[in-house]
Amino acid sequence: IVPTYSKVISAAWVSMNTAMAKVAKSKGYDDWRLFQLAFILASIPAFATRIREFHDFYTAESTQHANAVTLLYFATGGGKSEAFLGLLVFVLFLDRLRGKQRGVSALMRYPLRLLTLQQARRTFATMGAAEEVRHRRGHPGDPFSLGFWVGGSNTPNWHSEEGYTDVPTEADVAPADELNYKNTKYKNARERWLKLSDCPFCGGKGGLALRRHSGVGANTLGHFCASPKDKCSWNARFTDPTPLPFYIVDEDIYDLAPSVLLGTVDKLAALGQSQGTIRKFFGMFGFAPLVEPGSARLYIPL
């Protein structure tokens, strides 16, 4: 069995490097820096030894290392984010290859909302490259997705919030017609809630549209790429318009369990104020007993 799981780790490593090579090409470099490789390789045992077949390698010494806080320091522009994102992508692939179909693989916390948005865009661009690799290689599970979890002053908490229904569905107004849609109420909602600046799969040359999704994950507030199918690899995968795997509404995040949960420290600290929210939060991490048919949303009975 161990050699089989060795192949899983190897496949995750190769897939991660393929995805990060795509990211590197877009930024004008073509190789890892030594400290980046050292950081990623030193961190892999902490994840690989969670696999049952590798428990014997999880020694007291490795346990002490895994439970320690790792501080990665390098000068600004030196490549810290790429090192961290490379490890993140490795974990995403490892989870899929060892049988995890959906759900949170990583939780990222930042102190400020503006910084969180900047990192969300950067992280999602990297995840887009990883998702292309996952899809092309036929790795199992749902698309890699990101939950932008920052709270009601920036994004809606629930579908019932004022202004939510001002956003049309993709069936009412096609994303490709975004430039021709002049509704004032929608314009206001778009200014508040459109968080992505471009599409990670094509660069968003056709622009982005905000729509309520009428398909799987019913009523999800989604970002749609308006580029035609021959220009966007994400759109080319689907018959009907499908939102990018990027969730901004708390209700959608809790119910659809994104691969990466990215939010602010204060948002996480506020969890204890609501027992219902705690139940939904833990549901994302595998404690939801049911999935609603049709919508594919997690369901936790009261």
PDB file of C-alpha atoms in Angstrom:
ATOM      1  CA  ILE A   1       0.000   0.000   0.000  1.00  0.00           C
ATOM      2  CA  VAL A   2       2.804   2.418   0.870  1.00  0.00           C
ATOM      3  CA  PRO A   3       4.209   2.523  -2.692  1.00  0.00           C
ATOM      4  CA  THR A   4       0.702   3.423  -3.942  1.00  0.00           C
ATOM      5  CA  TYR A   5       0.536   6.395  -1.596  1.00  0.00           C
ATOM      6  CA  SER A   6       4.087   7.313  -2.517  1.00  0.00           C
ATOM      7  CA  LYS A   7       2.771   7.698  -6.053  1.00  0.00           C
ATOM      8  CA  VAL A   8      -0.022   9.915  -4.724  1.00  0.00           C
ATOM      9  CA  ILE A   9       2.497  12.247  -3.078  1.00  0.00           C
ATOM     10  CA  SER A  10       4.650  12.202  -6.198  1.00  0.00           C
ATOM     11  CA  ALA A  11       1.653  13.007  -8.409  1.00  0.00           C
ATOM     12  CA  ALA A  12       0.685  15.897  -6.098  1.00  0.00           C
ATOM     13  CA  TRP A  13       4.254  17.211  -6.315  1.00  0.00           C
ATOM     14  CA  VAL A  14       4.342  17.036 -10.123  1.00  0.00           C
ATOM     15  CA  SER A  15       0.884  18.603 -10.459  1.00  0.00           C
ATOM     16  CA  MET A  16       1.833  21.428  -8.086  1.00  0.00           C
ATOM     17  CA  ASN A  17       5.000  22.192 -10.061  1.00  0.00           C
ATOM     18  CA  THR A  18       3.048  22.168 -13.325  1.00  0.00           C
ATOM     19  CA  ALA A  19       0.568  24.682 -11.931  1.00  0.00           C
ATOM     20  CA  MET A  20       3.238  26.907 -10.403  1.00  0.00           C
ATOM     21  CA  ALA A  21       5.195  26.874 -13.681  1.00  0.00           C
ATOM     22  CA  LYS A  22       2.126  28.384 -15.342  1.00  0.00           C
ATOM     23  CA  VAL A  23       1.968  31.073 -12.638  1.00  0.00           C
ATOM     24  CA  ALA A  24       5.699  31.752 -12.970  1.00  0.00           C
ATOM     25  CA  LYS A  25       5.446  32.155 -16.742  1.00  0.00           C
ATOM     26  CA  SER A  26       2.823  34.865 -16.337  1.00  0.00           C
ATOM     27  CA  LYS A  27       5.172  36.744 -13.991  1.00  0.00           C
ATOM     28  CA  GLY A  28       8.331  36.425 -16.048  1.00  0.00           C
ATOM     29  CA  TYR A  29      10.384  33.851 -14.149  1.00  0.00           C
ATOM     30  CA  ASP A  30      10.920  30.157 -14.738  1.00  0.00           C
ATOM     31  CA  ASP A  31      12.486  28.538 -11.679  1.00  0.00           C
ATOM     32  CA  TRP A  32      12.130  28.052  -7.938  1.00  0.00           C
ATOM     33  CA  ARG A  33      14.440  29.879  -5.567  1.00  0.00           C
ATOM     34  CA  LEU A  34      16.346  27.689  -3.134  1.00  0.00           C
ATOM     35  CA  PHE A  35      14.556  28.943  -0.004  1.00  0.00           C
ATOM     36  CA  GLN A  36      11.165  28.327  -1.670  1.00  0.00           C
ATOM     37  CA  LEU A  37      11.995  24.702  -2.416  1.00  0.00           C
ATOM     38  CA  ALA A  38      13.442  24.240   1.062  1.00  0.00           C
ATOM     39  CA  PHE A  39      10.277  25.603   2.675  1.00  0.00           C
ATOM     40  CA  ILE A  40       7.928  23.425   0.618  1.00  0.00           C
ATOM     41  CA  LEU A  41       9.976  20.222   0.956  1.00  0.00           C
ATOM     42  CA  ALA A  42      10.438  20.724   4.699  1.00  0.00           C
ATOM     43  CA  SER A  43       6.666  21.107   5.113  1.00  0.00           C
ATOM     44  CA  ILE A  44       5.538  18.119   3.048  1.00  0.00           C
ATOM     45  CA  PRO A  45       6.121  15.487   5.797  1.00  0.00           C
ATOM     46  CA  ALA A  46       3.668  17.320   8.073  1.00  0.00           C
ATOM     47  CA  PHE A  47       0.927  16.642   5.500  1.00  0.00           C
ATOM     48  CA  ALA A  48       2.046  13.321   4.044  1.00  0.00           C
ATOM     49  CA  THR A  49       2.298  11.632   7.436  1.00  0.00           C
ATOM     50  CA  ARG A  50      -1.395  12.311   8.045  1.00  0.00           C
ATOM     51  CA  ILE A  51      -2.015   9.480   5.575  1.00  0.00           C
ATOM     52  CA  ARG A  52      -2.586   6.340   7.629  1.00  0.00           C
ATOM     53  CA  GLU A  53       0.011   4.300   5.746  1.00  0.00           C
ATOM     54  CA  PHE A  54       2.700   6.828   6.697  1.00  0.00           C
ATOM     55  CA  HIS A  55       1.850   7.124  10.401  1.00  0.00           C
ATOM     56  CA  ASP A  56       4.955   5.155  11.343  1.00  0.00           C
ATOM     57  CA  PHE A  57       7.051   7.998   9.947  1.00  0.00           C
ATOM     58  CA  TYR A  58       5.309  10.494  12.232  1.00  0.00           C
ATOM     59  CA  THR A  59       7.867  10.440  15.010  1.00  0.00           C
ATOM     60  CA  ALA A  60       8.019  12.475  18.203  1.00  0.00           C
ATOM     61  CA  GLU A  61      10.558  14.732  16.518  1.00  0.00           C
ATOM     62  CA  SER A  62       8.374  15.315  13.457  1.00  0.00           C
ATOM     63  CA  THR A  63       5.352  15.921  15.698  1.00  0.00           C
ATOM     64  CA  GLN A  64       7.231  18.654  17.517  1.00  0.00           C
ATOM     65  CA  HIS A  65       8.183  20.238  14.191  1.00  0.00           C
ATOM     66  CA  ALA A  66       4.650  20.031  12.771  1.00  0.00           C
ATOM     67  CA  ASN A  67       3.122  21.687  15.839  1.00  0.00           C
ATOM     68  CA  ALA A  68       5.593  24.556  15.786  1.00  0.00           C
ATOM     69  CA  VAL A  69       4.899  27.920  14.185  1.00  0.00           C
ATOM     70  CA  THR A  70       6.925  28.418  11.004  1.00  0.00           C
ATOM     71  CA  LEU A  71       7.921  31.982  10.170  1.00  0.00           C
ATOM     72  CA  LEU A  72       8.982  32.445   6.565  1.00  0.00           C
ATOM     73  CA  TYR A  73      10.944  35.679   6.256  1.00  0.00           C
ATOM     74  CA  PHE A  74      12.463  37.152   3.126  1.00  0.00           C
ATOM     75  CA  ALA A  75      12.743  40.642   1.715  1.00  0.00           C
ATOM     76  CA  THR A  76       9.736  42.192  -0.039  1.00  0.00           C
ATOM     77  CA  GLY A  77       9.467  40.837  -3.560  1.00  0.00           C
ATOM     78  CA  GLY A  78      11.657  37.863  -2.718  1.00  0.00           C
ATOM     79  CA  GLY A  79       9.000  35.203  -3.344  1.00  0.00           C
ATOM     80  CA  LYS A  80       7.439  34.409   0.045  1.00  0.00           C
ATOM     81  CA  SER A  81       3.919  34.268  -1.383  1.00  0.00           C
ATOM     82  CA  GLU A  82       4.953  31.865  -4.150  1.00  0.00           C
ATOM     83  CA  ALA A  83       6.530  29.542  -1.577  1.00  0.00           C
ATOM     84  CA  PHE A  84       3.383  29.541   0.535  1.00  0.00           C
ATOM     85  CA  LEU A  85       1.064  29.205  -2.460  1.00  0.00           C
ATOM     86  CA  GLY A  86       3.160  26.352  -3.829  1.00  0.00           C
ATOM     87  CA  LEU A  87       2.665  24.452  -0.585  1.00  0.00           C
ATOM     88  CA  LEU A  88      -1.042  25.318  -0.606  1.00  0.00           C
ATOM     89  CA  VAL A  89      -1.451  23.919  -4.125  1.00  0.00           C
ATOM     90  CA  PHE A  90       0.450  20.766  -3.143  1.00  0.00           C
ATOM     91  CA  VAL A  91      -2.007  20.193  -0.278  1.00  0.00           C
ATOM     92  CA  LEU A  92      -4.991  20.754  -2.587  1.00  0.00           C
ATOM     93  CA  PHE A  93      -3.716  18.116  -5.009  1.00  0.00           C
ATOM     94  CA  LEU A  94      -2.773  15.737  -2.197  1.00  0.00           C
ATOM     95  CA  ASP A  95      -6.279  15.918  -0.713  1.00  0.00           C
ATOM     96  CA  ARG A  96      -7.930  15.238  -4.067  1.00  0.00           C
ATOM     97  CA  LEU A  97      -5.608  12.348  -4.878  1.00  0.00           C
ATOM     98  CA  ARG A  98      -6.153  10.675  -1.509  1.00  0.00           C
ATOM     99  CA  GLY A  99      -9.921  10.735  -1.909  1.00  0.00           C
ATOM    100  CA  LYS A 100     -11.243  14.080  -0.650  1.00  0.00           C
ATOM    101  CA  GLN A 101     -13.959  15.163  -3.081  1.00  0.00           C
ATOM    102  CA  ARG A 102     -14.786  18.591  -1.618  1.00  0.00           C
ATOM    103  CA  GLY A 103     -14.395  20.665   1.529  1.00  0.00           C
ATOM    104  CA  VAL A 104     -11.850  22.943   3.176  1.00  0.00           C
ATOM    105  CA  SER A 105      -8.178  22.019   2.846  1.00  0.00           C
ATOM    106  CA  ALA A 106      -6.733  25.325   4.081  1.00  0.00           C
ATOM    107  CA  LEU A 107      -7.788  28.280   6.210  1.00  0.00           C
ATOM    108  CA  MET A 108      -5.999  31.591   5.625  1.00  0.00           C
ATOM    109  CA  ARG A 109      -6.388  34.574   7.962  1.00  0.00           C
ATOM    110  CA  TYR A 110      -5.352  38.188   7.412  1.00  0.00           C
ATOM    111  CA  PRO A 111      -5.671  41.221   9.714  1.00  0.00           C
ATOM    112  CA  LEU A 112      -7.107  43.774   7.260  1.00  0.00           C
ATOM    113  CA  ARG A 113      -9.912  43.524   4.699  1.00  0.00           C
ATOM    114  CA  LEU A 114      -7.964  45.369   1.972  1.00  0.00           C
ATOM    115  CA  LEU A 115      -5.017  43.042   2.411  1.00  0.00           C
ATOM    116  CA  THR A 116      -7.413  40.099   2.390  1.00  0.00           C
ATOM    117  CA  LEU A 117      -8.857  41.149  -0.979  1.00  0.00           C
ATOM    118  CA  GLN A 118      -5.395  41.559  -2.498  1.00  0.00           C
ATOM    119  CA  GLN A 119      -4.368  38.119  -1.277  1.00  0.00           C
ATOM    120  CA  ALA A 120      -7.685  36.592  -2.366  1.00  0.00           C
ATOM    121  CA  ARG A 121      -7.095  37.727  -5.943  1.00  0.00           C
ATOM    122  CA  ARG A 122      -3.532  36.481  -5.877  1.00  0.00           C
ATOM    123  CA  THR A 123      -4.489  33.163  -4.317  1.00  0.00           C
ATOM    124  CA  PHE A 124      -7.386  32.619  -6.711  1.00  0.00           C
ATOM    125  CA  ALA A 125      -5.153  33.300  -9.716  1.00  0.00           C
ATOM    126  CA  THR A 126      -2.839  30.524  -8.493  1.00  0.00           C
ATOM    127  CA  MET A 127      -5.773  28.228  -7.784  1.00  0.00           C
ATOM    128  CA  GLY A 128      -7.026  28.850 -11.317  1.00  0.00           C
ATOM    129  CA  ALA A 129      -3.756  27.502 -12.693  1.00  0.00           C
ATOM    130  CA  ALA A 130      -4.029  24.522 -10.338  1.00  0.00           C
ATOM    131  CA  GLU A 131      -7.634  23.871 -11.370  1.00  0.00           C
ATOM    132  CA  GLU A 132      -6.638  23.772 -15.034  1.00  0.00           C
ATOM    133  CA  VAL A 133      -4.024  21.135 -14.172  1.00  0.00           C
ATOM    134  CA  ARG A 134      -6.512  19.170 -12.034  1.00  0.00           C
ATOM    135  CA  HIS A 135      -9.089  19.145 -14.817  1.00  0.00           C
ATOM    136  CA  ARG A 136      -6.606  18.318 -17.583  1.00  0.00           C
ATOM    137  CA  ARG A 137      -5.071  15.443 -15.632  1.00  0.00           C
ATOM    138  CA  GLY A 138      -8.437  14.069 -14.591  1.00  0.00           C
ATOM    139  CA  HIS A 139      -7.816  14.286 -10.849  1.00  0.00           C
ATOM    140  CA  PRO A 140     -11.030  13.540  -8.909  1.00  0.00           C
ATOM    141  CA  GLY A 141     -13.303  15.820  -6.947  1.00  0.00           C
ATOM    142  CA  ASP A 142     -14.951  19.207  -7.332  1.00  0.00           C
ATOM    143  CA  PRO A 143     -13.121  22.174  -8.875  1.00  0.00           C
ATOM    144  CA  PHE A 144     -10.717  23.940  -6.536  1.00  0.00           C
ATOM    145  CA  SER A 145     -12.679  26.825  -5.009  1.00  0.00           C
ATOM    146  CA  LEU A 146     -12.037  29.800  -2.743  1.00  0.00           C
ATOM    147  CA  GLY A 147     -14.321  31.317  -0.114  1.00  0.00           C
ATOM    148  CA  PHE A 148     -13.832  35.048   0.485  1.00  0.00           C
ATOM    149  CA  TRP A 149     -15.016  35.231   4.102  1.00  0.00           C
ATOM    150  CA  VAL A 150     -14.897  38.818   5.384  1.00  0.00           C
ATOM    151  CA  GLY A 151     -18.317  39.843   6.710  1.00  0.00           C
ATOM    152  CA  GLY A 152     -21.371  41.935   5.971  1.00  0.00           C
ATOM    153  CA  SER A 153     -19.739  45.336   5.495  1.00  0.00           C
ATOM    154  CA  ASN A 154     -17.994  44.043   2.355  1.00  0.00           C
ATOM    155  CA  THR A 155     -20.014  41.063   1.177  1.00  0.00           C
ATOM    156  CA  PRO A 156     -23.513  39.707   1.906  1.00  0.00           C
ATOM    157  CA  ASN A 157     -23.888  37.331   4.829  1.00  0.00           C
ATOM    158  CA  TRP A 158     -27.160  35.806   3.613  1.00  0.00           C
ATOM    159  CA  HIS A 159     -29.315  35.603   0.494  1.00  0.00           C
ATOM    160  CA  SER A 160     -32.025  37.551   2.311  1.00  0.00           C
ATOM    161  CA  GLU A 161     -29.941  40.733   2.544  1.00  0.00           C
ATOM    162  CA  GLU A 162     -31.187  43.934   0.957  1.00  0.00           C
ATOM    163  CA  GLY A 163     -30.112  44.308  -2.643  1.00  0.00           C
ATOM    164  CA  TYR A 164     -29.381  40.615  -3.195  1.00  0.00           C
ATOM    165  CA  THR A 165     -32.272  40.115  -5.627  1.00  0.00           C
ATOM    166  CA  ASP A 166     -31.177  43.223  -7.564  1.00  0.00           C
ATOM    167  CA  VAL A 167     -28.572  40.944  -9.105  1.00  0.00           C
ATOM    168  CA  PRO A 168     -30.141  39.028 -12.017  1.00  0.00           C
ATOM    169  CA  THR A 169     -29.613  35.334 -12.671  1.00  0.00           C
ATOM    170  CA  GLU A 170     -27.494  34.248 -15.616  1.00  0.00           C
ATOM    171  CA  ALA A 171     -30.743  32.974 -17.182  1.00  0.00           C
ATOM    172  CA  ASP A 172     -32.310  36.448 -16.959  1.00  0.00           C
ATOM    173  CA  VAL A 173     -29.298  38.349 -18.320  1.00  0.00           C
ATOM    174  CA  ALA A 174     -26.492  36.429 -20.004  1.00  0.00           C
ATOM    175  CA  PRO A 175     -23.006  37.295 -18.657  1.00  0.00           C
ATOM    176  CA  ALA A 176     -21.927  38.018 -22.238  1.00  0.00           C
ATOM    177  CA  ASP A 177     -24.468  40.911 -22.251  1.00  0.00           C
ATOM    178  CA  GLU A 178     -22.862  42.583 -19.231  1.00  0.00           C
ATOM    179  CA  LEU A 179     -21.841  45.762 -21.075  1.00  0.00           C
ATOM    180  CA  ASN A 180     -25.368  46.266 -22.395  1.00  0.00           C
ATOM    181  CA  TYR A 181     -27.140  45.794 -19.048  1.00  0.00           C
ATOM    182  CA  LYS A 182     -27.815  49.277 -17.636  1.00  0.00           C
ATOM    183  CA  ASN A 183     -29.921  48.571 -14.529  1.00  0.00           C
ATOM    184  CA  THR A 184     -29.089  51.103 -11.769  1.00  0.00           C
ATOM    185  CA  LYS A 185     -29.824  48.796  -8.826  1.00  0.00           C
ATOM    186  CA  TYR A 186     -27.613  46.115 -10.339  1.00  0.00           C
ATOM    187  CA  LYS A 187     -24.856  48.651 -10.921  1.00  0.00           C
ATOM    188  CA  ASN A 188     -24.886  49.529  -7.207  1.00  0.00           C
ATOM    189  CA  ALA A 189     -24.767  45.863  -6.192  1.00  0.00           C
ATOM    190  CA  ARG A 190     -21.947  45.223  -8.653  1.00  0.00           C
ATOM    191  CA  GLU A 191     -19.857  48.078  -7.256  1.00  0.00           C
ATOM    192  CA  ARG A 192     -20.211  46.656  -3.746  1.00  0.00           C
ATOM    193  CA  TRP A 193     -19.855  42.951  -4.396  1.00  0.00           C
ATOM    194  CA  LEU A 194     -17.792  42.323  -7.510  1.00  0.00           C
ATOM    195  CA  LYS A 195     -14.458  41.372  -5.933  1.00  0.00           C
ATOM    196  CA  LEU A 196     -12.421  39.863  -8.760  1.00  0.00           C
ATOM    197  CA  SER A 197     -10.589  42.113 -11.185  1.00  0.00           C
ATOM    198  CA  ASP A 198     -10.160  39.453 -13.873  1.00  0.00           C
ATOM    199  CA  CYS A 199     -10.703  35.795 -14.702  1.00  0.00           C
ATOM    200  CA  PRO A 200      -7.806  33.497 -13.661  1.00  0.00           C
ATOM    201  CA  PHE A 201      -8.465  31.198 -16.619  1.00  0.00           C
ATOM    202  CA  CYS A 202      -8.275  33.714 -19.453  1.00  0.00           C
ATOM    203  CA  GLY A 203      -7.280  37.046 -17.940  1.00  0.00           C
ATOM    204  CA  GLY A 204     -10.864  38.287 -18.094  1.00  0.00           C
ATOM    205  CA  LYS A 205     -10.484  40.155 -21.382  1.00  0.00           C
ATOM    206  CA  GLY A 206     -14.230  39.915 -21.874  1.00  0.00           C
ATOM    207  CA  GLY A 207     -14.930  41.345 -18.424  1.00  0.00           C
ATOM    208  CA  LEU A 208     -16.671  39.872 -15.399  1.00  0.00           C
ATOM    209  CA  ALA A 209     -20.353  39.805 -14.511  1.00  0.00           C
ATOM    210  CA  LEU A 210     -22.098  39.338 -11.179  1.00  0.00           C
ATOM    211  CA  ARG A 211     -25.063  36.956 -11.338  1.00  0.00           C
ATOM    212  CA  ARG A 212     -27.182  34.772  -9.086  1.00  0.00           C
ATOM    213  CA  HIS A 213     -26.611  31.232 -10.275  1.00  0.00           C
ATOM    214  CA  SER A 214     -29.760  29.280 -11.093  1.00  0.00           C
ATOM    215  CA  GLY A 215     -28.022  25.890 -11.403  1.00  0.00           C
ATOM    216  CA  VAL A 216     -26.198  23.715  -8.860  1.00  0.00           C
ATOM    217  CA  GLY A 217     -25.735  25.656  -5.619  1.00  0.00           C
ATOM    218  CA  ALA A 218     -29.031  27.419  -6.346  1.00  0.00           C
ATOM    219  CA  ASN A 219     -29.056  31.206  -5.813  1.00  0.00           C
ATOM    220  CA  THR A 220     -25.282  31.396  -5.310  1.00  0.00           C
ATOM    221  CA  LEU A 221     -23.918  34.888  -5.936  1.00  0.00           C
ATOM    222  CA  GLY A 222     -21.285  34.192  -8.541  1.00  0.00           C
ATOM    223  CA  HIS A 223     -18.621  35.893 -10.627  1.00  0.00           C
ATOM    224  CA  PHE A 224     -19.064  34.955 -14.298  1.00  0.00           C
ATOM    225  CA  CYS A 225     -16.412  35.389 -16.965  1.00  0.00           C
ATOM    226  CA  ALA A 226     -17.969  37.129 -19.969  1.00  0.00           C
ATOM    227  CA  SER A 227     -15.334  35.875 -22.417  1.00  0.00           C
ATOM    228  CA  PRO A 228     -16.500  33.502 -25.168  1.00  0.00           C
ATOM    229  CA  LYS A 229     -15.767  29.797 -24.857  1.00  0.00           C
ATOM    230  CA  ASP A 230     -12.968  29.896 -27.416  1.00  0.00           C
ATOM    231  CA  LYS A 231     -11.156  32.473 -25.241  1.00  0.00           C
ATOM    232  CA  CYS A 232     -11.751  31.069 -21.724  1.00  0.00           C
ATOM    233  CA  SER A 233     -10.870  27.495 -20.734  1.00  0.00           C
ATOM    234  CA  TRP A 234     -13.317  27.645 -17.790  1.00  0.00           C
ATOM    235  CA  ASN A 235     -16.307  28.607 -19.940  1.00  0.00           C
ATOM    236  CA  ALA A 236     -15.307  26.024 -22.536  1.00  0.00           C
ATOM    237  CA  ARG A 237     -15.876  23.246 -19.994  1.00  0.00           C
ATOM    238  CA  PHE A 238     -19.616  23.920 -19.559  1.00  0.00           C
ATOM    239  CA  THR A 239     -22.675  23.962 -21.787  1.00  0.00           C
ATOM    240  CA  ASP A 240     -24.393  26.695 -19.747  1.00  0.00           C
ATOM    241  CA  PRO A 241     -22.841  29.783 -18.105  1.00  0.00           C
ATOM    242  CA  THR A 242     -21.184  28.659 -14.866  1.00  0.00           C
ATOM    243  CA  PRO A 243     -19.761  30.915 -12.135  1.00  0.00           C
ATOM    244  CA  LEU A 244     -16.087  30.859 -11.305  1.00  0.00           C
ATOM    245  CA  PRO A 245     -15.381  28.774  -8.166  1.00  0.00           C
ATOM    246  CA  PHE A 246     -15.167  31.873  -5.976  1.00  0.00           C
ATOM    247  CA  TYR A 247     -17.731  32.384  -3.178  1.00  0.00           C
ATOM    248  CA  ILE A 248     -18.344  35.679  -1.376  1.00  0.00           C
ATOM    249  CA  VAL A 249     -21.629  35.145   0.523  1.00  0.00           C
ATOM    250  CA  ASP A 250     -21.342  33.541   3.966  1.00  0.00           C
ATOM    251  CA  GLU A 251     -24.382  31.365   3.283  1.00  0.00           C
ATOM    252  CA  ASP A 252     -22.776  30.019   0.095  1.00  0.00           C
ATOM    253  CA  ILE A 253     -19.419  29.497   1.790  1.00  0.00           C
ATOM    254  CA  TYR A 254     -20.920  27.498   4.662  1.00  0.00           C
ATOM    255  CA  ASP A 255     -23.129  25.405   2.370  1.00  0.00           C
ATOM    256  CA  LEU A 256     -20.722  24.728  -0.509  1.00  0.00           C
ATOM    257  CA  ALA A 257     -17.495  24.222   1.483  1.00  0.00           C
ATOM    258  CA  PRO A 258     -14.749  25.808  -0.653  1.00  0.00           C
ATOM    259  CA  SER A 259     -11.302  24.242  -0.926  1.00  0.00           C
ATOM    260  CA  VAL A 260      -9.643  27.307   0.598  1.00  0.00           C
ATOM    261  CA  LEU A 261     -11.264  29.602   3.157  1.00  0.00           C
ATOM    262  CA  LEU A 262      -9.666  33.060   3.176  1.00  0.00           C
ATOM    263  CA  GLY A 263     -10.834  35.666   5.658  1.00  0.00           C
ATOM    264  CA  THR A 264     -10.033  38.185   8.330  1.00  0.00           C
ATOM    265  CA  VAL A 265      -8.991  37.499  11.899  1.00  0.00           C
ATOM    266  CA  ASP A 266     -12.005  39.367  13.306  1.00  0.00           C
ATOM    267  CA  LYS A 267     -14.386  37.244  11.217  1.00  0.00           C
ATOM    268  CA  LEU A 268     -12.992  34.078  12.757  1.00  0.00           C
ATOM    269  CA  ALA A 269     -13.072  35.624  16.228  1.00  0.00           C
ATOM    270  CA  ALA A 270     -16.795  36.367  15.846  1.00  0.00           C
ATOM    271  CA  LEU A 271     -17.690  32.705  15.377  1.00  0.00           C
ATOM    272  CA  GLY A 272     -18.521  32.203  19.039  1.00  0.00           C
ATOM    273  CA  GLN A 273     -21.380  34.712  18.920  1.00  0.00           C
ATOM    274  CA  SER A 274     -23.780  32.320  17.205  1.00  0.00           C
ATOM    275  CA  GLN A 275     -24.315  28.629  17.861  1.00  0.00           C
ATOM    276  CA  GLY A 276     -25.874  28.217  14.406  1.00  0.00           C
ATOM    277  CA  THR A 277     -22.835  29.761  12.730  1.00  0.00           C
ATOM    278  CA  ILE A 278     -20.533  27.447  14.680  1.00  0.00           C
ATOM    279  CA  ARG A 279     -22.504  24.446  13.417  1.00  0.00           C
ATOM    280  CA  LYS A 280     -22.288  25.674   9.830  1.00  0.00           C
ATOM    281  CA  PHE A 281     -18.575  26.423  10.186  1.00  0.00           C
ATOM    282  CA  PHE A 282     -17.791  22.923  11.404  1.00  0.00           C
ATOM    283  CA  GLY A 283     -20.016  21.546   8.648  1.00  0.00           C
ATOM    284  CA  MET A 284     -17.497  22.815   6.099  1.00  0.00           C
ATOM    285  CA  PHE A 285     -14.814  20.719   7.759  1.00  0.00           C
ATOM    286  CA  GLY A 286     -16.666  17.435   7.360  1.00  0.00           C
ATOM    287  CA  PHE A 287     -19.295  17.529  10.120  1.00  0.00           C
ATOM    288  CA  ALA A 288     -22.324  18.162   7.910  1.00  0.00           C
ATOM    289  CA  PRO A 289     -24.280  14.865   7.824  1.00  0.00           C
ATOM    290  CA  LEU A 290     -26.392  15.560   4.724  1.00  0.00           C
ATOM    291  CA  VAL A 291     -26.258  17.104   1.263  1.00  0.00           C
ATOM    292  CA  GLU A 292     -29.382  18.615  -0.272  1.00  0.00           C
ATOM    293  CA  PRO A 293     -30.326  16.900  -3.556  1.00  0.00           C
ATOM    294  CA  GLY A 294     -30.175  19.192  -6.566  1.00  0.00           C
ATOM    295  CA  SER A 295     -28.445  22.154  -4.953  1.00  0.00           C
ATOM    296  CA  ALA A 296     -25.492  20.112  -3.589  1.00  0.00           C
ATOM    297  CA  ARG A 297     -25.568  22.298  -0.465  1.00  0.00           C
ATOM    298  CA  LEU A 298     -24.521  20.897   2.884  1.00  0.00           C
ATOM    299  CA  TYR A 299     -27.395  20.449   5.316  1.00  0.00           C
ATOM    300  CA  ILE A 300     -27.170  20.402   9.105  1.00  0.00           C
ATOM    301  CA  PRO A 301     -30.506  19.703  10.869  1.00  0.00           C
ATOM    302  CA  LEU A 302     -31.254  21.997  13.809  1.00  0.00           C
TER     303      LEU A 302
END
